[in-house]
Amino acid sequence: MRKTDELDKFYAEIIASIKDQESNAQFPEFFYNILLAGDNKIYQKVITETKRFDGEWIQTLESYFPSLDRIIKNPKSALKYEEEITAIERAKKTTGASIRHLAANTHFIKEIRDDNVVIPKKILTVSAEQDYQIYENRFIMTLINRLSSFVQNRYEVIKSNYESFQRNHVNFKSNFDINDSVVDMDIDLVIKRNLDDDAINQHNLDLLQRAEYLHNLVGGFKNSPFMKLMEKARRVVPPIMKTNVILKNPDFRNAYTLWLFLDRYTILGFDNEVAEKNLPVQRKYLKNIYRLALLTYTTVVFNQRQRMEDYRRIELVTYRKKGTRVAKTHVDDVVKNPDAIRIEDNAINEYYLNQNKKVFKKRLEDIISENFSYDVALRRALNQTIDITNALYQAVFELEEEEDIFKMLIKEVNLDDKLDDAKKKARIARIIRETKEVDYNRSIRLEKKLMREIDSLNRKLIARDKQLAKDKIDERRLTLMQQERERARNNIKVMDEELKAVAVNKDELSKQRQAIQQQFKEKAKELKEKKKELLRKEKEKAANYRKREIAKLRERKKKALERAALRKKKMAEKQAAQIKAKEAMLEARAQKKYEAELAKIKKREQALIDKEKAKLEKDQKPQNES
């Protein structure tokens, strides 16, 4: 018999049994009337969810893997020269550097023969070795390590999410009054199973197999002789140095493009197809759900009543918990993971840096193309960039410049929460302002440096023109240069004044912050005193409660000791009686044993006497005959 047939048979028998009880007992009808008089809600839905993962990253990686394979099979190398001073007997090869070193260090000469032949004691030897730990190979090593985690993460995500499924969700809620009690019942059942249609999962299954193949390929790269050769090499960090090999070698250029792709592709996208429908609840089905509610209620209430004495013996555990504000949203059914799965961190990397450069350059060119001067265009482009940053601050930290009056009119404002929020926003605003001040001061210092450089160049030009022209000096040009120099000095003074103004504003903000902090400290001190008073009263209550509890415990302990002493006395009397009985029994046994031994001794003595008598009689008989 199949499992489904067994389930149908079991269900039919259960329903028949319940119907029989309904016709013989009065409580079911009473419960149904109470239940129907309450607030009831039933919900039944079927949801089919299908995920279709994006395979672009697999195609991209497959296209670049041949270049990586060629690179690790034929790695680049450079000659590494090592110099060592060694004994002449161990020197295998000498070079011009050896001769020059010996001429500069004559103490290594052993002797000079008459024919001017020099015999050294030690000599410099130069050995050349292949060095594979060059920048380009370190770049490939780092790329393979990144590829390993990149493919591994996506493989695991697809492996755990590639199957589509169907969910059947049934929920029955009821609230009713019965026997002076309020019952809040919530019966919730979710059945999740895989879809029977294998064609729906075939795309993700193919993608999983391709990802597994890529995972094995990258594993082969990681275990290759090249990676073992580069095991102790240091990894490269962005930005990547564009060496001649990386720019001109096609395979290394593909590897750099792959690096940029890994920077850009930080998510695993998928299409989520969801089909859902609300199922009707027929009258017969609804009646059976009411029966389920009846069984649930009667099971819980009956067992609680039957085990009331057992429950009362369990000691209550009393403790105090701080109130926690909890926000709960009950949604009947929502699609899980509706967004693309983010796997790698999307912090600023080489790809985003290059993209931001392109965006700023294009924005500047677009403004210039609208017949604006370069200065105006640069100001506008910078203002737009700064506006984006400021909008980002306001969006993330909710820094509104104006107070929302309508929100205050709608609901009452909690002053403590508003104070905490204002303190938090003030701290964030101070951090943003200090960061901008650092950047502003850096810009002023750079401008002052350039102004000094302009002033220095103007002086040099004036001196050169004076030297060249001598009596025929171009007064107009000298005047313009001097005016330019004067303007530069004025600009430097303006910059100094602005720096002083920034310092003054900073001091004023610091004073205001100190005053507010002082007010906060005074208020905190006042609250602390109130808290101390409340704590003292609570301690007094706790001490009194503790004294009462200790007195009760002592009384209980005294009674327990009395009962224990009484039990001990009874036990001692019982043991004394047992010992006495045992002594009597042992004494009887000893007496009996003594009497037995005495009887044995008498018997042996009588036997010896009889033996001696017989012997004497035997000895006397021959004498009588003689």
Tab-separated table of C-alpha atoms in Angstrom, residues 145-499:
chain	number	residue	atom	x	y	z
A	145	ASN	CA	43.726	33.625	-5.313
A	146	ARG	CA	40.945	36.162	-5.977
A	147	LEU	CA	39.497	33.891	-8.657
A	148	SER	CA	39.444	30.993	-6.209
A	149	SER	CA	37.276	32.806	-3.656
A	150	PHE	CA	35.205	34.435	-6.453
A	151	VAL	CA	34.255	31.094	-8.039
A	152	GLN	CA	33.960	29.254	-4.696
A	153	ASN	CA	31.443	31.759	-3.293
A	154	ARG	CA	29.230	31.692	-6.378
A	155	TYR	CA	29.432	27.930	-6.673
A	156	GLU	CA	28.237	27.506	-3.079
A	157	VAL	CA	25.360	29.997	-3.559
A	158	ILE	CA	24.123	28.327	-6.760
A	159	LYS	CA	24.525	24.868	-5.199
A	160	SER	CA	22.303	25.770	-2.242
A	161	ASN	CA	19.686	27.759	-4.233
A	162	TYR	CA	19.434	26.203	-7.693
A	163	GLU	CA	16.279	24.164	-7.017
A	164	SER	CA	12.843	25.725	-7.490
A	165	PHE	CA	10.098	24.873	-5.031
A	166	GLN	CA	6.421	25.157	-4.214
A	167	ARG	CA	4.993	26.260	-0.873
A	168	ASN	CA	1.526	25.445	0.450
A	169	HIS	CA	0.635	27.815	3.274
A	170	VAL	CA	-2.454	27.327	5.482
A	171	ASN	CA	-3.181	29.633	8.433
A	172	PHE	CA	-6.159	29.668	10.802
A	173	LYS	CA	-6.518	32.361	13.465
A	174	SER	CA	-9.286	32.552	16.036
A	175	ASN	CA	-10.044	34.644	19.101
A	176	PHE	CA	-12.952	33.630	21.354
A	177	ASP	CA	-14.132	33.595	24.999
A	178	ILE	CA	-14.812	30.295	26.755
A	179	ASN	CA	-15.293	29.416	30.452
A	180	ASP	CA	-14.147	32.831	31.705
A	181	SER	CA	-11.008	32.588	29.556
A	182	VAL	CA	-9.851	34.353	26.399
A	183	VAL	CA	-8.342	32.006	23.815
A	184	ASP	CA	-6.053	33.296	21.060
A	185	MET	CA	-5.433	30.388	18.678
A	186	ASP	CA	-3.071	30.460	15.698
A	187	ILE	CA	-2.654	27.281	13.626
A	188	ASP	CA	-0.012	27.798	10.928
A	189	LEU	CA	1.327	25.154	8.517
A	190	VAL	CA	3.790	25.592	5.621
A	191	ILE	CA	4.586	22.626	3.362
A	192	LYS	CA	7.586	23.170	1.060
A	193	ARG	CA	8.482	20.702	-1.681
A	194	ASN	CA	10.450	20.606	-4.905
A	195	LEU	CA	8.686	20.980	-8.231
A	196	ASP	CA	8.026	17.852	-10.249
A	197	ASP	CA	9.034	19.523	-13.536
A	198	ASP	CA	12.819	18.965	-13.938
A	199	ALA	CA	12.979	21.249	-16.988
A	200	ILE	CA	12.487	24.292	-14.713
A	201	ASN	CA	15.703	23.512	-12.814
A	202	GLN	CA	17.700	22.467	-15.902
A	203	HIS	CA	19.162	25.952	-16.567
A	204	ASN	CA	20.457	26.317	-13.008
A	205	LEU	CA	21.677	22.706	-13.034
A	206	ASP	CA	23.678	23.345	-16.223
A	207	LEU	CA	25.013	26.530	-14.653
A	208	LEU	CA	25.984	24.586	-11.525
A	209	GLN	CA	27.883	22.030	-13.605
A	210	ARG	CA	29.746	24.796	-15.463
A	211	ALA	CA	30.519	26.519	-12.141
A	212	GLU	CA	31.809	23.213	-10.768
A	213	TYR	CA	34.010	22.809	-13.842
A	214	LEU	CA	35.372	26.356	-13.317
A	215	HIS	CA	35.918	25.540	-9.634
A	216	ASN	CA	38.006	22.502	-10.604
A	217	LEU	CA	39.978	24.575	-13.151
A	218	VAL	CA	40.798	27.245	-10.569
A	219	GLY	CA	41.719	24.480	-8.133
A	220	GLY	CA	44.154	23.179	-10.737
A	221	PHE	CA	45.626	26.673	-11.091
A	222	LYS	CA	46.026	26.960	-7.288
A	223	ASN	CA	47.820	23.591	-7.078
A	224	SER	CA	50.027	24.221	-10.122
A	225	PRO	CA	53.855	24.352	-9.900
A	226	PHE	CA	53.627	28.091	-10.603
A	227	MET	CA	51.622	28.744	-7.394
A	228	LYS	CA	53.992	26.535	-5.369
A	229	LEU	CA	56.880	28.557	-6.829
A	230	MET	CA	55.134	31.781	-5.739
A	231	GLU	CA	54.009	30.438	-2.361
A	232	LYS	CA	56.142	32.838	-0.279
A	233	ALA	CA	55.756	35.824	-2.608
A	234	ARG	CA	53.980	38.973	-1.416
A	235	ARG	CA	50.559	39.749	-2.902
A	236	VAL	CA	49.992	42.908	-4.936
A	237	VAL	CA	47.513	45.567	-3.844
A	238	PRO	CA	45.541	48.021	-6.023
A	239	PRO	CA	46.145	50.175	-7.932
A	240	ILE	CA	47.854	47.767	-10.313
A	241	MET	CA	51.119	49.039	-11.826
A	242	LYS	CA	50.746	48.999	-15.614
A	243	THR	CA	54.186	47.670	-16.566
A	244	ASN	CA	55.244	47.110	-20.158
A	245	VAL	CA	54.538	43.389	-19.840
A	246	ILE	CA	50.982	43.974	-18.540
A	247	LEU	CA	50.253	46.587	-21.229
A	248	LYS	CA	51.851	44.920	-24.266
A	249	ASN	CA	51.606	41.169	-23.643
A	250	PRO	CA	48.117	40.000	-24.815
A	251	ASP	CA	47.801	37.332	-22.104
A	252	PHE	CA	48.777	39.710	-19.285
A	253	ARG	CA	46.469	42.361	-20.758
A	254	ASN	CA	43.608	39.832	-20.609
A	255	ALA	CA	44.563	39.069	-17.002
A	256	TYR	CA	44.350	42.791	-16.140
A	257	THR	CA	40.920	42.993	-17.844
A	258	LEU	CA	39.819	39.984	-15.775
A	259	TRP	CA	41.013	41.793	-12.623
A	260	LEU	CA	38.793	44.773	-13.546
A	261	PHE	CA	35.866	42.411	-14.157
A	262	LEU	CA	36.263	40.912	-10.670
A	263	ASP	CA	36.225	44.455	-9.240
A	264	ARG	CA	32.998	45.277	-11.089
A	265	TYR	CA	31.052	42.030	-10.718
A	266	THR	CA	30.374	41.985	-6.962
A	267	ILE	CA	26.865	40.493	-7.100
A	268	LEU	CA	25.306	37.282	-8.341
A	269	GLY	CA	22.206	38.319	-10.241
A	270	PHE	CA	19.169	36.136	-10.851
A	271	ASP	CA	15.643	36.389	-12.205
A	272	ASN	CA	12.982	35.374	-9.720
A	273	GLU	CA	9.746	34.095	-11.258
A	274	VAL	CA	6.898	33.829	-8.741
A	275	ALA	CA	3.469	32.356	-9.376
A	276	GLU	CA	0.879	32.350	-6.619
A	277	LYS	CA	-2.814	31.722	-6.197
A	278	ASN	CA	-5.291	31.868	-3.322
A	279	LEU	CA	-7.084	28.576	-2.794
A	280	PRO	CA	-10.766	28.482	-1.795
A	281	VAL	CA	-11.740	26.716	1.426
A	282	GLN	CA	-14.768	24.457	0.896
A	283	ARG	CA	-17.387	24.065	3.594
A	284	LYS	CA	-16.425	20.460	4.360
A	285	TYR	CA	-12.715	21.374	4.583
A	286	LEU	CA	-13.574	24.304	6.891
A	287	LYS	CA	-15.601	21.985	9.166
A	288	ASN	CA	-12.579	19.706	9.495
A	289	ILE	CA	-10.399	22.705	10.417
A	290	TYR	CA	-12.914	23.522	13.180
A	291	ARG	CA	-12.492	19.936	14.369
A	292	LEU	CA	-8.708	20.473	14.413
A	293	ALA	CA	-9.268	23.563	16.595
A	294	LEU	CA	-11.472	21.464	18.898
A	295	LEU	CA	-8.764	18.791	19.250
A	296	THR	CA	-6.066	21.417	19.853
A	297	TYR	CA	-8.038	23.209	22.569
A	298	THR	CA	-9.203	20.055	24.370
A	299	THR	CA	-5.715	18.472	24.266
A	300	VAL	CA	-4.040	21.493	25.856
A	301	VAL	CA	-6.737	22.231	28.470
A	302	PHE	CA	-7.144	18.577	29.516
A	303	ASN	CA	-3.410	17.990	29.974
A	304	GLN	CA	-2.976	21.234	31.897
A	305	ARG	CA	-5.777	20.278	34.302
A	306	GLN	CA	-4.526	16.712	34.770
A	307	ARG	CA	-0.987	17.834	35.489
A	308	MET	CA	-1.877	20.837	37.624
A	309	GLU	CA	-0.385	19.300	40.795
A	310	ASP	CA	2.857	18.443	38.983
A	311	TYR	CA	3.082	21.975	37.612
A	312	ARG	CA	2.549	23.491	41.060
A	313	ARG	CA	5.549	21.609	42.458
A	314	ILE	CA	7.821	23.338	39.982
A	315	GLU	CA	9.400	26.375	41.608
A	316	LEU	CA	8.910	29.706	39.917
A	317	VAL	CA	12.029	31.425	38.608
A	318	THR	CA	11.672	35.152	39.234
A	319	TYR	CA	13.863	37.625	37.386
A	320	ARG	CA	13.637	41.125	36.018
A	321	LYS	CA	14.118	41.911	32.337
A	322	LYS	CA	14.636	45.291	30.788
A	323	GLY	CA	11.960	46.211	28.314
A	324	THR	CA	12.990	45.776	24.705
A	325	ARG	CA	11.237	47.531	21.878
A	326	VAL	CA	10.434	44.936	19.240
A	327	ALA	CA	9.040	45.648	15.789
A	328	LYS	CA	7.344	42.686	14.108
A	329	THR	CA	5.793	42.581	10.665
A	330	HIS	CA	3.644	39.582	9.816
A	331	VAL	CA	3.490	39.112	6.078
A	332	ASP	CA	1.594	36.091	4.857
A	333	ASP	CA	4.005	35.254	2.104
A	334	VAL	CA	6.936	37.195	0.713
A	335	VAL	CA	9.474	36.122	-1.845
A	336	LYS	CA	12.762	35.346	-0.133
A	337	ASN	CA	15.926	37.069	-1.427
A	338	PRO	CA	14.254	39.270	-4.063
A	339	ASP	CA	17.478	41.174	-4.730
A	340	ALA	CA	20.654	39.988	-6.366
A	341	ILE	CA	22.975	38.197	-3.967
A	342	ARG	CA	25.935	40.386	-3.025
A	343	ILE	CA	29.067	38.275	-2.519
A	344	GLU	CA	32.163	40.499	-2.672
A	345	ASP	CA	32.614	43.839	-0.915
A	346	ASN	CA	31.965	46.751	-3.296
A	347	ALA	CA	34.370	49.167	-1.620
A	348	ILE	CA	36.353	51.614	-3.753
A	349	ASN	CA	38.609	49.571	-6.005
A	350	GLU	CA	40.465	50.127	-9.246
A	351	TYR	CA	37.390	49.698	-11.443
A	352	TYR	CA	35.263	52.236	-9.518
A	353	LEU	CA	38.173	54.688	-9.319
A	354	ASN	CA	38.590	54.596	-13.098
A	355	GLN	CA	34.827	54.965	-13.611
A	356	ASN	CA	34.657	57.998	-11.308
A	357	LYS	CA	37.536	59.615	-13.203
A	358	LYS	CA	35.694	59.099	-16.485
A	359	VAL	CA	32.422	60.499	-15.076
A	360	PHE	CA	34.095	63.653	-13.677
A	361	LYS	CA	36.071	64.245	-16.881
A	362	LYS	CA	32.939	63.830	-19.024
A	363	ARG	CA	30.948	66.181	-16.759
A	364	LEU	CA	33.683	68.837	-17.073
A	365	GLU	CA	33.802	68.461	-20.875
A	366	ASP	CA	29.994	68.705	-21.124
A	367	ILE	CA	29.924	71.978	-19.153
A	368	ILE	CA	32.777	73.451	-21.238
A	369	SER	CA	30.881	72.475	-24.415
A	370	GLU	CA	28.023	74.742	-23.256
A	371	ASN	CA	30.256	77.798	-23.926
A	372	PHE	CA	31.375	78.265	-20.335
A	373	SER	CA	34.924	79.224	-19.460
A	374	TYR	CA	37.216	76.615	-17.961
A	375	ASP	CA	37.075	78.252	-14.509
A	376	VAL	CA	33.260	78.322	-14.440
A	377	ALA	CA	33.030	74.772	-15.802
A	378	LEU	CA	35.476	73.469	-13.178
A	379	ARG	CA	33.543	75.227	-10.397
A	380	ARG	CA	30.264	73.722	-11.589
A	381	ALA	CA	31.706	70.212	-11.912
A	382	LEU	CA	33.232	70.403	-8.436
A	383	ASN	CA	29.987	71.787	-6.953
A	384	GLN	CA	28.020	68.916	-8.514
A	385	THR	CA	30.487	66.386	-7.066
A	386	ILE	CA	30.277	68.014	-3.621
A	387	ASP	CA	26.444	68.118	-3.858
A	388	ILE	CA	26.453	64.369	-4.531
A	389	THR	CA	28.605	63.797	-1.425
A	390	ASN	CA	26.386	66.044	0.721
A	391	ALA	CA	23.244	64.303	-0.564
A	392	LEU	CA	24.878	61.015	0.346
A	393	TYR	CA	25.465	62.260	3.918
A	394	GLN	CA	21.855	63.447	4.234
A	395	ALA	CA	20.433	60.199	2.825
A	396	VAL	CA	22.549	57.869	4.972
A	397	PHE	CA	22.526	59.816	8.259
A	398	GLU	CA	19.109	61.559	7.797
A	399	LEU	CA	20.620	65.013	8.323
A	400	GLU	CA	17.670	67.295	7.526
A	401	GLU	CA	18.515	70.989	7.439
A	402	GLU	CA	14.961	72.064	8.421
A	403	GLU	CA	12.752	70.641	11.170
A	404	ASP	CA	9.774	68.589	10.016
A	405	ILE	CA	6.858	70.555	11.570
A	406	PHE	CA	4.166	68.310	10.075
A	407	LYS	CA	5.591	65.265	11.842
A	408	MET	CA	5.398	67.127	15.145
A	409	LEU	CA	1.728	68.027	14.482
A	410	ILE	CA	0.762	64.429	13.701
A	411	LYS	CA	2.151	62.752	16.823
A	412	GLU	CA	3.570	63.766	20.174
A	413	VAL	CA	7.350	64.153	20.252
A	414	ASN	CA	9.395	62.099	22.724
A	415	LEU	CA	11.898	64.653	24.040
A	416	ASP	CA	14.406	62.044	25.273
A	417	ASP	CA	14.479	60.313	21.882
A	418	LYS	CA	14.690	63.661	20.118
A	419	LEU	CA	17.610	64.706	22.361
A	420	ASP	CA	19.488	61.467	21.682
A	421	ASP	CA	18.842	61.854	17.945
A	422	ALA	CA	20.039	65.495	17.997
A	423	LYS	CA	23.223	64.501	19.880
A	424	LYS	CA	23.908	61.725	17.386
A	425	LYS	CA	23.352	64.038	14.381
A	426	ALA	CA	25.507	66.769	15.970
A	427	ARG	CA	28.327	64.265	16.423
A	428	ILE	CA	28.006	63.164	12.779
A	429	ALA	CA	27.863	66.796	11.577
A	430	ARG	CA	31.002	67.591	13.628
A	431	ILE	CA	32.872	64.649	12.062
A	432	ILE	CA	31.798	65.740	8.560
A	433	ARG	CA	32.793	69.350	9.286
A	434	GLU	CA	36.193	68.356	10.713
A	435	THR	CA	36.845	66.132	7.695
A	436	LYS	CA	35.931	68.978	5.333
A	437	GLU	CA	38.119	71.371	7.358
A	438	VAL	CA	41.095	69.050	6.933
A	439	ASP	CA	40.456	68.907	3.195
A	440	TYR	CA	39.915	72.714	3.050
A	441	ASN	CA	43.159	73.394	4.938
A	442	ARG	CA	44.980	71.008	2.644
A	443	SER	CA	43.624	72.903	-0.389
A	444	ILE	CA	44.691	76.250	1.139
A	445	ARG	CA	48.192	74.933	1.825
A	446	LEU	CA	48.441	73.682	-1.762
A	447	GLU	CA	47.259	77.042	-3.107
A	448	LYS	CA	49.749	78.923	-0.887
A	449	LYS	CA	52.528	76.645	-2.107
A	450	LEU	CA	51.595	77.335	-5.735
A	451	MET	CA	51.391	81.076	-5.012
A	452	ARG	CA	54.893	81.018	-3.538
A	453	GLU	CA	56.077	79.102	-6.583
A	454	ILE	CA	54.491	81.759	-8.865
A	455	ASP	CA	56.150	84.510	-6.810
A	456	SER	CA	59.528	82.763	-7.042
A	457	LEU	CA	59.191	82.287	-10.802
A	458	ASN	CA	58.186	85.936	-11.243
A	459	ARG	CA	61.327	87.021	-9.373
A	460	LYS	CA	63.496	84.822	-11.532
A	461	LEU	CA	61.851	86.157	-14.721
A	462	ILE	CA	62.325	89.771	-13.583
A	463	ALA	CA	65.971	89.089	-12.767
A	464	ARG	CA	66.498	87.365	-16.133
A	465	ASP	CA	64.852	90.223	-18.034
A	466	LYS	CA	66.973	92.736	-16.142
A	467	GLN	CA	70.108	90.806	-17.009
A	468	LEU	CA	69.187	90.485	-20.685
A	469	ALA	CA	67.696	93.877	-21.379
A	470	LYS	CA	69.801	95.963	-18.956
A	471	ASP	CA	69.188	99.575	-20.205
A	472	LYS	CA	66.276	98.582	-22.502
A	473	ILE	CA	63.928	97.170	-19.940
A	474	ASP	CA	60.340	96.649	-20.856
A	475	GLU	CA	58.787	98.745	-18.105
A	476	ARG	CA	55.295	97.536	-18.933
A	477	ARG	CA	56.194	93.847	-18.596
A	478	LEU	CA	58.056	94.475	-15.348
A	479	THR	CA	55.067	96.376	-14.016
A	480	LEU	CA	52.725	93.509	-14.924
A	481	MET	CA	55.028	91.000	-13.252
A	482	GLN	CA	55.284	93.098	-10.136
A	483	GLN	CA	51.482	93.445	-10.094
A	484	GLU	CA	51.171	89.674	-10.465
A	485	ARG	CA	53.596	89.236	-7.619
A	486	GLU	CA	51.625	91.677	-5.493
A	487	ARG	CA	48.384	89.830	-6.260
A	488	ALA	CA	50.027	86.558	-5.249
A	489	ARG	CA	51.117	88.124	-1.940
A	490	ASN	CA	47.584	89.424	-1.374
A	491	ASN	CA	46.165	85.996	-2.126
A	492	ILE	CA	48.523	84.486	0.429
A	493	LYS	CA	47.315	87.056	2.987
A	494	VAL	CA	43.695	86.203	2.123
A	495	MET	CA	44.462	82.524	2.569
A	496	ASP	CA	46.034	83.234	5.975
A	497	GLU	CA	42.974	85.250	6.997
A	498	GLU	CA	40.655	82.439	5.891
A	499	LEU	CA	42.699	79.968	7.901
